[in-house]
Amino acid sequence: MIDLKLLQKDFDTISKKLTRKGVDATLLAQLKEKFEELKVAKTAFETLQAAQNAMSKEFGVYKREGKDISELKARVDANKVKIAQALEIQRHKQEELEKLAMAIPNIPDDDVPDGEDEEDNVEIKKVLTPPTFDFTPKEHWELAEQNGWIDFERGVKLATSRFSVGFGMGAKLERALINFMLDFNAKRGFEEVSVPEIVNRRALEGTGQLPKFEDDLYKMEGQELYLIPTAEVPLTNLYQDEILKADELPKKMTAHTSCFREEAGAAGRDTRGMIRQHQFHKVELVTIAKPDESDAIFDEMVACASDLLTALELPHRLVTLCTGDLGFSAAKTVDLEVWLPGQNTYREISSVSNTRDFQARRAKIRFKDGKKNTLVHTLNGSSLAVGRTMVAIMENFQKEDGSIDIPKVLHPYLGI
RNA sequence: GGAUCUUUGGCUGAGUUGGUCGAAAGCACCGGUCUUGAAAACCGGCGAGGGUAACACCUCCCUGGGUUCGAAUCCCAGAGGGUCCA
């Protein structure tokens, strides 16, 4: 959630920044107005309540002194009616405000480039040179089937489209990658955590998936429980509603989980292969940080994911997302795109975001900043999406006969 | 599953004939005095959120309802924990 006090204090600046992200300025004006209305309603209610409390205290005095209380009681009863009304108004305003506020995305950082969509993302740098082939490189689904690694049809049989099954090396490679990534991240100071893959509504509100993106999630029937779309949700919400000690920060965490996505808005896109699946493995990085250290940690996380790709000998590039491509909760995001020879293009394999205090405000994660409680900054990034890493390995390490080499760093993990 | 007890601030733990209780006390923690330094001792501070320039003020004693002018204290439901029975 954005800082409503800030919006009130400096409306022009905030609305200018959010307009860059395509937020309607009139919506913001509405939000500001609601915020002010709520304050008025609250003050009205609290004033009445204060009067009520004061009068109630007098009862004790009257009784002790043996005075008649009928006049006092009449006053209190009259006030009570007013309180009920004031409370109702306040509740209503509160609801309206929350509905509006929870749907407003984060404010982009000033150095985020303007733009409409992924076409306008800005490349930072390329790492490693894409391999050249003296034959036409195949796409991963062809290689996966030819090597017997992935069975797409049987995945569909078991569940529905966008599910697949790994066999033999196709299954082992997945496990090797997960272990390799977790170990790699641990060496960079990220503590391994094992978290639930089902979370409640409150957690998803904390990180910003709800209430706006309910359609992207798998929900347990009849319960307020959801399958996680990313480990970012449980990891970030671990400290929901807590006040951390300053010396506990930063909390650098990594976790492997399955991720579940409905992919409602992705009809027709990436229908072949395993680029866009309903269920996939991912190793995630999350950091809870003090505001003044979050920029440095952001760079660390980007470097961690990039170095992981380099260790796997996978050519990739880093791009800064433009305002139009920036996610709901992010103030700034750097995507890592891996080179896919079969598709002759770079495709997203990791996304590292700094949400600043946006999630912290929703999830109420704070730390003792001297005497004060201050909202933390939360950062998240994939390192990496496992399925897409397998895709990248298949396409980059393919040979003319369709066989596939395995990156050297994975050999110990595969007993070769 | 049945019976019964229990649920308080970072922890321990008072507070149940409803009214100066946001809550005693101890520990922990922070600041100070003392000390060459530390410990001990002594003095002071010390829950959270909202609100304010700062006060005032409002809310919070597992959760949600209710009774009442007024509830940590009474009633109902739920959740967690303990003990006994099965």
PDB file of N, CA and C in Angstrom, chain A residues 211-244:
ATOM      1  N   PRO A 211      -6.057  -7.845  -3.002  1.00  0.00           N
ATOM      2  CA  PRO A 211      -7.284  -8.387  -3.579  1.00  0.00           C
ATOM      3  C   PRO A 211      -7.339  -8.332  -5.104  1.00  0.00           C
ATOM      4  N   LYS A 212      -6.340  -7.753  -5.738  1.00  0.00           N
ATOM      5  CA  LYS A 212      -6.500  -7.405  -7.149  1.00  0.00           C
ATOM      6  C   LYS A 212      -6.335  -8.567  -8.117  1.00  0.00           C
ATOM      7  N   PHE A 213      -5.563  -9.567  -7.741  1.00  0.00           N
ATOM      8  CA  PHE A 213      -5.222 -10.588  -8.730  1.00  0.00           C
ATOM      9  C   PHE A 213      -5.701 -11.983  -8.348  1.00  0.00           C
ATOM     10  N   GLU A 214      -6.898 -12.020  -7.807  1.00  0.00           N
ATOM     11  CA  GLU A 214      -7.497 -13.277  -7.364  1.00  0.00           C
ATOM     12  C   GLU A 214      -7.561 -14.304  -8.498  1.00  0.00           C
ATOM     13  N   ASP A 215      -7.789 -13.832  -9.711  1.00  0.00           N
ATOM     14  CA  ASP A 215      -7.951 -14.745 -10.858  1.00  0.00           C
ATOM     15  C   ASP A 215      -6.677 -15.503 -11.211  1.00  0.00           C
ATOM     16  N   ASP A 216      -5.535 -14.997 -10.764  1.00  0.00           N
ATOM     17  CA  ASP A 216      -4.273 -15.660 -11.100  1.00  0.00           C
ATOM     18  C   ASP A 216      -3.948 -16.789 -10.139  1.00  0.00           C
ATOM     19  N   LEU A 217      -4.771 -16.918  -9.088  1.00  0.00           N
ATOM     20  CA  LEU A 217      -4.418 -17.853  -8.016  1.00  0.00           C
ATOM     21  C   LEU A 217      -5.323 -19.076  -8.002  1.00  0.00           C
ATOM     22  N   TYR A 218      -4.771 -20.177  -7.516  1.00  0.00           N
ATOM     23  CA  TYR A 218      -5.570 -21.365  -7.248  1.00  0.00           C
ATOM     24  C   TYR A 218      -6.053 -21.289  -5.817  1.00  0.00           C
ATOM     25  N   LYS A 219      -7.376 -21.409  -5.657  1.00  0.00           N
ATOM     26  CA  LYS A 219      -7.955 -21.290  -4.322  1.00  0.00           C
ATOM     27  C   LYS A 219      -8.518 -22.627  -3.872  1.00  0.00           C
ATOM     28  N   MET A 220      -8.341 -22.917  -2.585  1.00  0.00           N
ATOM     29  CA  MET A 220      -8.922 -24.126  -2.007  1.00  0.00           C
ATOM     30  C   MET A 220     -10.435 -23.933  -1.909  1.00  0.00           C
ATOM     31  N   GLU A 221     -11.150 -24.909  -2.373  1.00  0.00           N
ATOM     32  CA  GLU A 221     -12.596 -24.753  -2.388  1.00  0.00           C
ATOM     33  C   GLU A 221     -13.160 -24.590  -0.978  1.00  0.00           C
ATOM     34  N   GLY A 222     -13.964 -23.562  -0.814  1.00  0.00           N
ATOM     35  CA  GLY A 222     -14.658 -23.355   0.451  1.00  0.00           C
ATOM     36  C   GLY A 222     -13.774 -22.857   1.585  1.00  0.00           C
ATOM     37  N   GLN A 223     -12.526 -22.532   1.283  1.00  0.00           N
ATOM     38  CA  GLN A 223     -11.636 -22.050   2.336  1.00  0.00           C
ATOM     39  C   GLN A 223     -10.891 -20.805   1.867  1.00  0.00           C
ATOM     40  N   GLU A 224     -10.482 -20.017   2.821  1.00  0.00           N
ATOM     41  CA  GLU A 224      -9.712 -18.825   2.480  1.00  0.00           C
ATOM     42  C   GLU A 224      -8.230 -19.181   2.383  1.00  0.00           C
ATOM     43  N   LEU A 225      -7.940 -20.232   1.632  1.00  0.00           N
ATOM     44  CA  LEU A 225      -6.562 -20.691   1.476  1.00  0.00           C
ATOM     45  C   LEU A 225      -6.225 -20.817  -0.007  1.00  0.00           C
ATOM     46  N   TYR A 226      -4.987 -20.506  -0.330  1.00  0.00           N
ATOM     47  CA  TYR A 226      -4.566 -20.480  -1.716  1.00  0.00           C
ATOM     48  C   TYR A 226      -3.231 -21.186  -1.898  1.00  0.00           C
ATOM     49  N   LEU A 227      -3.018 -21.739  -3.085  1.00  0.00           N
ATOM     50  CA  LEU A 227      -1.699 -22.243  -3.438  1.00  0.00           C
ATOM     51  C   LEU A 227      -0.821 -21.043  -3.756  1.00  0.00           C
ATOM     52  N   ILE A 228       0.426 -21.102  -3.334  1.00  0.00           N
ATOM     53  CA  ILE A 228       1.275 -19.929  -3.537  1.00  0.00           C
ATOM     54  C   ILE A 228       1.686 -19.785  -5.003  1.00  0.00           C
ATOM     55  N   PRO A 229       1.703 -18.569  -5.517  1.00  0.00           N
ATOM     56  CA  PRO A 229       2.178 -18.339  -6.875  1.00  0.00           C
ATOM     57  C   PRO A 229       3.696 -18.177  -6.905  1.00  0.00           C
ATOM     58  N   THR A 230       4.282 -17.945  -5.753  1.00  0.00           N
ATOM     59  CA  THR A 230       5.722 -17.763  -5.604  1.00  0.00           C
ATOM     60  C   THR A 230       6.067 -17.834  -4.124  1.00  0.00           C
ATOM     61  N   ALA A 231       7.296 -18.263  -3.825  1.00  0.00           N
ATOM     62  CA  ALA A 231       7.738 -18.354  -2.431  1.00  0.00           C
ATOM     63  C   ALA A 231       7.892 -16.973  -1.807  1.00  0.00           C
ATOM     64  N   GLU A 232       7.869 -15.957  -2.635  1.00  0.00           N
ATOM     65  CA  GLU A 232       7.899 -14.585  -2.121  1.00  0.00           C
ATOM     66  C   GLU A 232       6.799 -14.390  -1.073  1.00  0.00           C
ATOM     67  N   VAL A 233       5.646 -15.008  -1.287  1.00  0.00           N
ATOM     68  CA  VAL A 233       4.511 -14.794  -0.394  1.00  0.00           C
ATOM     69  C   VAL A 233       4.787 -15.344   1.017  1.00  0.00           C
ATOM     70  N   PRO A 234       5.061 -16.639   1.174  1.00  0.00           N
ATOM     71  CA  PRO A 234       5.354 -17.112   2.530  1.00  0.00           C
ATOM     72  C   PRO A 234       6.628 -16.512   3.125  1.00  0.00           C
ATOM     73  N   LEU A 235       7.650 -16.331   2.334  1.00  0.00           N
ATOM     74  CA  LEU A 235       8.914 -15.816   2.884  1.00  0.00           C
ATOM     75  C   LEU A 235       8.746 -14.397   3.417  1.00  0.00           C
ATOM     76  N   THR A 236       8.131 -13.545   2.631  1.00  0.00           N
ATOM     77  CA  THR A 236       7.965 -12.154   3.060  1.00  0.00           C
ATOM     78  C   THR A 236       7.047 -12.075   4.269  1.00  0.00           C
ATOM     79  N   ASN A 237       5.990 -12.891   4.253  1.00  0.00           N
ATOM     80  CA  ASN A 237       5.010 -12.812   5.327  1.00  0.00           C
ATOM     81  C   ASN A 237       5.432 -13.523   6.610  1.00  0.00           C
ATOM     82  N   LEU A 238       6.571 -14.148   6.592  1.00  0.00           N
ATOM     83  CA  LEU A 238       7.081 -14.772   7.818  1.00  0.00           C
ATOM     84  C   LEU A 238       7.102 -13.756   8.958  1.00  0.00           C
ATOM     85  N   TYR A 239       7.408 -12.533   8.611  1.00  0.00           N
ATOM     86  CA  TYR A 239       7.579 -11.508   9.642  1.00  0.00           C
ATOM     87  C   TYR A 239       6.424 -10.520   9.664  1.00  0.00           C
ATOM     88  N   GLN A 240       5.328 -10.924   9.053  1.00  0.00           N
ATOM     89  CA  GLN A 240       4.119 -10.122   9.049  1.00  0.00           C
ATOM     90  C   GLN A 240       3.730  -9.765  10.486  1.00  0.00           C
ATOM     91  N   ASP A 241       3.377  -8.491  10.672  1.00  0.00           N
ATOM     92  CA  ASP A 241       2.866  -8.060  11.967  1.00  0.00           C
ATOM     93  C   ASP A 241       3.916  -8.127  13.080  1.00  0.00           C
ATOM     94  N   GLU A 242       5.180  -8.081  12.706  1.00  0.00           N
ATOM     95  CA  GLU A 242       6.220  -8.149  13.723  1.00  0.00           C
ATOM     96  C   GLU A 242       7.063  -6.872  13.730  1.00  0.00           C
ATOM     97  N   ILE A 243       7.660  -6.644  14.878  1.00  0.00           N
ATOM     98  CA  ILE A 243       8.605  -5.538  14.983  1.00  0.00           C
ATOM     99  C   ILE A 243       9.969  -6.163  15.231  1.00  0.00           C
ATOM    100  N   LEU A 244      10.824  -6.110  14.245  1.00  0.00           N
ATOM    101  CA  LEU A 244      12.111  -6.787  14.313  1.00  0.00           C
ATOM    102  C   LEU A 244      13.146  -5.881  14.972  1.00  0.00           C
TER     103      LEU A 244
END
